[in-house]
Amino acid sequence: MNALPTRKLEAYRYADLDALASVWSDLSPPETIAIAAQQKLQQIWLPSADDVQIRRVELTVREGASVTIFALNTASRYGRIELDVRLHAGAHFAFHAANIGAGKATLEIVTTVRHLAPSATSRQIIRSVLGGKATGSYLGKVAVARDAQQSDSEQSVKAMLLDRGATANAKPELEIYADDVKCAHGATVGELDREQLFYAAARGLDPAGARALLLEGFIGGLWDEIVGDDATDDGAIADLARAALKAIA
């Protein structure tokens, strides 16, 4: 096992290193997933009950294949999702994820998406809801190789802060060497709209219920694209997200 990383490494700038140290010696290497050409994969990553949760995946998506991942990060102390994705010609990758935390939780999503060949597409939609003194971070790099013409990539990062002690970090990054590409990213951090809260309260919702309802609307769309045999897990991830929001609202 390598030495514990420090905050000098960009990918660990906001990490809870004490929490990471508690599991570092037992931490497994990244899971390796390879999707064959023209195949499709959909996965739903649900949180566990552990107070420290780390998921690390190296994903290769071959020619014309498609991968969609839905993830919920709600660890009570430290939750980290790492993704390193390699896209070949015509491949597609979509990632829909939420950080939801309060107290002193540190929640991180760190992704690197590599467009290696022409006509690959990637979509990342990240939402964070943070209360107390929680910290939620997204560090996402999209790297487009010189030969990866007609790449198409989007990163949408939004965070909602419920308390003044909460912190959101967003660092979407583009590294582009091709000249015929369509790549975009955006990041916003805000608070709940007081007029919407007043509107909900005027219709009989208590303050906590009104906040929970608005927050559910903020992240609810993340799960809309779950299809097929995993549709039952759509309810599971939505229910877990709803419960987490109610707990911090």
Short mmCIF file of C-alpha atoms in Angstrom, two decimals:
data_model
loop_
_atom_site.label_atom_id
_atom_site.label_comp_id
_atom_site.label_asym_id
_atom_site.label_seq_id
_atom_site.Cartn_x
_atom_site.Cartn_y
_atom_site.Cartn_z
CA MET A 1 0.00 0.00 0.00
CA ASN A 2 1.32 3.43 -0.94
CA ALA A 3 1.87 6.20 1.58
CA LEU A 4 -1.16 8.15 2.70
CA PRO A 5 -1.73 11.06 0.28
CA THR A 6 -1.45 14.67 1.37
CA ARG A 7 -3.43 17.75 0.40
CA LYS A 8 -0.60 18.69 -1.97
CA LEU A 9 -2.26 16.24 -4.34
CA GLU A 10 -5.13 17.99 -6.10
CA ALA A 11 -7.42 14.96 -5.83
CA TYR A 12 -7.09 15.04 -2.02
CA ARG A 13 -7.14 18.80 -1.46
CA TYR A 14 -10.39 18.71 0.51
CA ALA A 15 -10.21 15.16 1.88
CA ASP A 16 -10.63 14.22 5.53
CA LEU A 17 -7.16 12.71 5.86
CA ASP A 18 -7.75 11.47 9.41
CA ALA A 19 -10.79 9.52 8.26
CA LEU A 20 -8.91 8.30 5.21
CA ALA A 21 -6.01 7.13 7.39
CA SER A 22 -8.41 4.97 9.41
CA VAL A 23 -9.12 2.78 6.36
CA TRP A 24 -6.06 3.38 4.18
CA SER A 25 -4.14 0.22 5.14
CA ASP A 26 -7.18 -1.93 4.30
CA LEU A 27 -8.23 -0.03 1.20
CA SER A 28 -8.52 -2.21 -1.88
CA PRO A 29 -7.16 -1.16 -5.29
CA PRO A 30 -9.70 0.43 -7.62
CA GLU A 31 -12.27 -1.93 -9.07
CA THR A 32 -11.63 -2.44 -12.79
CA ILE A 33 -14.62 -2.58 -15.15
CA ALA A 34 -14.34 -3.00 -18.93
CA ILE A 35 -17.40 -2.73 -21.15
CA ALA A 36 -17.11 -4.50 -24.50
CA ALA A 37 -17.89 -2.74 -27.78
CA GLN A 38 -21.58 -1.98 -28.39
CA GLN A 39 -22.62 -3.18 -24.90
CA LYS A 40 -24.65 -1.23 -22.33
CA LEU A 41 -24.26 -1.04 -18.56
CA GLN A 42 -26.33 0.71 -15.92
CA GLN A 43 -25.32 0.70 -12.24
CA ILE A 44 -26.85 2.20 -9.10
CA TRP A 45 -24.45 2.84 -6.24
CA LEU A 46 -26.23 2.98 -2.90
CA PRO A 47 -24.52 4.08 0.35
CA SER A 48 -23.78 1.65 3.16
CA ALA A 49 -24.19 2.17 6.89
CA ASP A 50 -20.45 2.72 7.45
CA ASP A 51 -19.35 6.15 8.63
CA VAL A 52 -16.38 6.01 6.21
CA GLN A 53 -17.22 4.89 2.68
CA ILE A 54 -14.84 4.88 -0.28
CA ARG A 55 -15.59 3.57 -3.76
CA ARG A 56 -12.87 3.57 -6.42
CA VAL A 57 -13.48 2.46 -9.99
CA GLU A 58 -11.44 2.39 -13.20
CA LEU A 59 -13.81 2.08 -16.12
CA THR A 60 -13.03 1.39 -19.78
CA VAL A 61 -15.84 1.88 -22.30
CA ARG A 62 -15.05 0.34 -25.68
CA GLU A 63 -16.24 1.40 -29.13
CA GLY A 64 -19.93 2.26 -29.25
CA ALA A 65 -20.61 1.05 -25.70
CA SER A 66 -22.66 2.98 -23.14
CA VAL A 67 -22.40 3.26 -19.34
CA THR A 68 -24.71 5.13 -16.97
CA ILE A 69 -24.03 5.30 -13.22
CA PHE A 70 -26.28 6.71 -10.50
CA ALA A 71 -24.63 7.32 -7.11
CA LEU A 72 -25.65 8.59 -3.67
CA ASN A 73 -22.93 9.72 -1.24
CA THR A 74 -24.23 10.17 2.33
CA ALA A 75 -21.49 8.86 4.65
CA SER A 76 -21.81 10.36 8.13
CA ARG A 77 -18.07 11.02 8.46
CA TYR A 78 -16.26 10.64 5.14
CA GLY A 79 -17.55 9.51 1.78
CA ARG A 80 -15.45 9.46 -1.37
CA ILE A 81 -16.28 8.32 -4.89
CA GLU A 82 -13.40 8.08 -7.38
CA LEU A 83 -13.97 7.39 -11.06
CA ASP A 84 -11.37 7.13 -13.82
CA VAL A 85 -13.11 6.61 -17.17
CA ARG A 86 -11.56 5.85 -20.58
CA LEU A 87 -13.84 6.38 -23.56
CA HIS A 88 -13.12 4.84 -26.97
CA ALA A 89 -14.68 5.80 -30.32
CA GLY A 90 -18.40 6.48 -30.14
CA ALA A 91 -18.64 5.48 -26.48
CA HIS A 92 -21.00 7.18 -24.04
CA PHE A 93 -20.66 7.75 -20.29
CA ALA A 94 -23.23 9.36 -17.97
CA PHE A 95 -22.82 9.97 -14.22
CA HIS A 96 -25.63 11.24 -11.97
CA ALA A 97 -24.58 11.70 -8.34
CA ALA A 98 -25.52 13.48 -5.12
CA ASN A 99 -23.65 14.43 -1.95
CA ILE A 100 -26.01 14.84 1.02
CA GLY A 101 -24.52 15.49 4.43
CA ALA A 102 -24.58 17.44 7.68
CA GLY A 103 -22.63 17.57 10.92
CA LYS A 104 -18.94 17.44 10.13
CA ALA A 105 -19.24 15.06 7.19
CA THR A 106 -16.81 15.34 4.29
CA LEU A 107 -18.22 14.10 0.99
CA GLU A 108 -16.18 13.97 -2.20
CA ILE A 109 -16.70 13.03 -5.81
CA VAL A 110 -13.52 12.92 -7.89
CA THR A 111 -13.72 12.00 -11.57
CA THR A 112 -11.41 11.86 -14.55
CA VAL A 113 -13.04 11.21 -17.91
CA ARG A 114 -10.64 10.58 -20.79
CA HIS A 115 -11.92 10.97 -24.34
CA LEU A 116 -9.37 8.87 -26.22
CA ALA A 117 -10.97 8.54 -29.67
CA PRO A 118 -13.49 10.38 -31.90
CA SER A 119 -17.19 10.90 -31.27
CA ALA A 120 -17.37 9.86 -27.61
CA THR A 121 -19.83 11.63 -25.31
CA SER A 122 -19.93 12.17 -21.55
CA ARG A 123 -22.44 13.75 -19.18
CA GLN A 124 -21.89 14.43 -15.48
CA ILE A 125 -24.62 15.89 -13.26
CA ILE A 126 -23.61 16.43 -9.62
CA ARG A 127 -25.78 17.88 -6.87
CA SER A 128 -24.79 18.56 -3.24
CA VAL A 129 -26.98 19.45 -0.26
CA LEU A 130 -24.95 20.38 2.81
CA GLY A 131 -25.91 21.42 6.32
CA GLY A 132 -24.13 21.95 9.62
CA LYS A 133 -20.39 22.09 9.05
CA ALA A 134 -20.39 19.52 6.26
CA THR A 135 -18.07 19.85 3.26
CA GLY A 136 -19.05 18.62 -0.19
CA SER A 137 -16.61 18.62 -3.08
CA TYR A 138 -16.58 17.78 -6.76
CA LEU A 139 -13.30 17.66 -8.66
CA GLY A 140 -13.90 16.57 -12.23
CA LYS A 141 -11.46 16.57 -15.11
CA VAL A 142 -12.39 15.92 -18.72
CA ALA A 143 -9.34 15.21 -20.87
CA VAL A 144 -9.77 15.17 -24.65
CA ALA A 145 -6.90 13.60 -26.60
CA ARG A 146 -5.58 15.07 -29.85
CA ASP A 147 -7.23 12.35 -31.94
CA ALA A 148 -10.57 12.55 -30.11
CA GLN A 149 -12.29 14.84 -32.61
CA GLN A 150 -16.04 15.47 -32.28
CA SER A 151 -15.99 14.73 -28.57
CA ASP A 152 -19.04 16.02 -26.68
CA SER A 153 -18.84 16.53 -22.90
CA GLU A 154 -20.87 18.33 -20.24
CA GLN A 155 -20.43 18.85 -16.49
CA SER A 156 -23.22 20.37 -14.41
CA VAL A 157 -22.38 20.99 -10.75
CA LYS A 158 -24.78 22.61 -8.27
CA ALA A 159 -24.68 22.83 -4.48
CA MET A 160 -27.21 23.97 -1.89
CA LEU A 161 -25.93 25.21 1.47
CA LEU A 162 -28.37 25.02 4.39
CA ASP A 163 -26.14 26.57 7.08
CA ARG A 164 -23.37 29.15 7.12
CA GLY A 165 -20.90 26.57 8.40
CA ALA A 166 -21.34 24.29 5.38
CA THR A 167 -18.85 24.39 2.51
CA ALA A 168 -19.12 23.43 -1.16
CA ASN A 169 -16.13 23.07 -3.46
CA ALA A 170 -16.54 22.70 -7.22
CA LYS A 171 -13.70 22.33 -9.69
CA PRO A 172 -14.80 21.17 -13.13
CA GLU A 173 -11.79 21.14 -15.45
CA LEU A 174 -11.25 20.75 -19.20
CA GLU A 175 -8.00 19.66 -20.84
CA ILE A 176 -8.55 19.70 -24.59
CA TYR A 177 -6.04 18.90 -27.33
CA ALA A 178 -8.50 18.33 -30.19
CA ASP A 179 -9.96 21.27 -32.12
CA ASP A 180 -13.37 19.90 -33.19
CA VAL A 181 -15.13 19.35 -29.86
CA LYS A 182 -18.16 20.45 -27.88
CA CYS A 183 -17.28 20.68 -24.19
CA ALA A 184 -19.00 22.69 -21.48
CA HIS A 185 -19.11 22.95 -17.71
CA GLY A 186 -20.91 25.01 -15.11
CA ALA A 187 -20.90 25.27 -11.32
CA THR A 188 -23.19 27.15 -8.93
CA VAL A 189 -23.55 27.34 -5.14
CA GLY A 190 -26.65 28.80 -3.50
CA GLU A 191 -29.22 28.73 -0.72
CA LEU A 192 -32.91 27.87 -0.59
CA ASP A 193 -35.18 30.53 -2.02
CA ARG A 194 -36.99 32.26 0.85
CA GLU A 195 -39.97 33.14 -1.33
CA GLN A 196 -40.43 29.47 -2.24
CA LEU A 197 -40.18 28.53 1.43
CA PHE A 198 -42.81 31.14 2.28
CA TYR A 199 -45.05 29.85 -0.51
CA ALA A 200 -44.79 26.27 0.80
CA ALA A 201 -45.41 27.38 4.40
CA ALA A 202 -48.47 29.35 3.32
CA ARG A 203 -49.94 26.09 2.05
CA GLY A 204 -49.61 24.34 5.37
CA LEU A 205 -46.14 22.81 5.33
CA ASP A 206 -44.03 23.17 8.44
CA PRO A 207 -40.58 24.75 7.92
CA ALA A 208 -38.69 21.43 7.91
CA GLY A 209 -41.21 19.87 5.55
CA ALA A 210 -41.02 22.84 3.19
CA ARG A 211 -37.23 22.70 3.13
CA ALA A 212 -37.25 18.94 2.52
CA LEU A 213 -39.72 19.31 -0.34
CA LEU A 214 -37.66 21.98 -2.10
CA LEU A 215 -34.47 20.01 -1.59
CA GLU A 216 -36.07 16.90 -3.03
CA GLY A 217 -36.93 18.90 -6.11
CA PHE A 218 -33.33 20.10 -6.30
CA ILE A 219 -31.89 16.58 -6.63
CA GLY A 220 -34.91 14.49 -7.63
CA GLY A 221 -34.27 14.68 -11.36
CA LEU A 222 -30.98 12.83 -10.96
CA TRP A 223 -32.78 9.48 -10.90
CA ASP A 224 -35.25 10.05 -13.73
CA GLU A 225 -33.25 8.14 -16.33
CA ILE A 226 -33.04 4.83 -14.44
CA VAL A 227 -34.60 2.20 -16.70
CA GLY A 228 -35.15 -1.52 -17.12
CA ASP A 229 -34.53 -4.12 -14.43
CA ASP A 230 -32.96 -1.50 -12.15
CA ALA A 231 -36.20 0.44 -11.92
CA THR A 232 -36.81 -0.98 -8.43
CA ASP A 233 -33.48 0.49 -7.33
CA ASP A 234 -34.74 3.84 -8.61
CA GLY A 235 -37.15 3.76 -5.70
CA ALA A 236 -34.40 2.66 -3.32
CA ILE A 237 -32.00 5.45 -4.22
CA ALA A 238 -34.81 8.02 -4.27
CA ASP A 239 -36.08 6.86 -0.87
CA LEU A 240 -32.59 6.96 0.65
CA ALA A 241 -31.97 10.42 -0.77
CA ARG A 242 -35.34 11.61 0.54
CA ALA A 243 -34.59 10.26 4.00
CA ALA A 244 -31.17 11.92 4.02
CA LEU A 245 -32.71 15.25 3.02
CA LYS A 246 -35.36 15.06 5.73
CA ALA A 247 -32.67 14.32 8.30
CA ILE A 248 -30.79 17.53 7.53
CA ALA A 249 -33.71 19.79 6.62
#
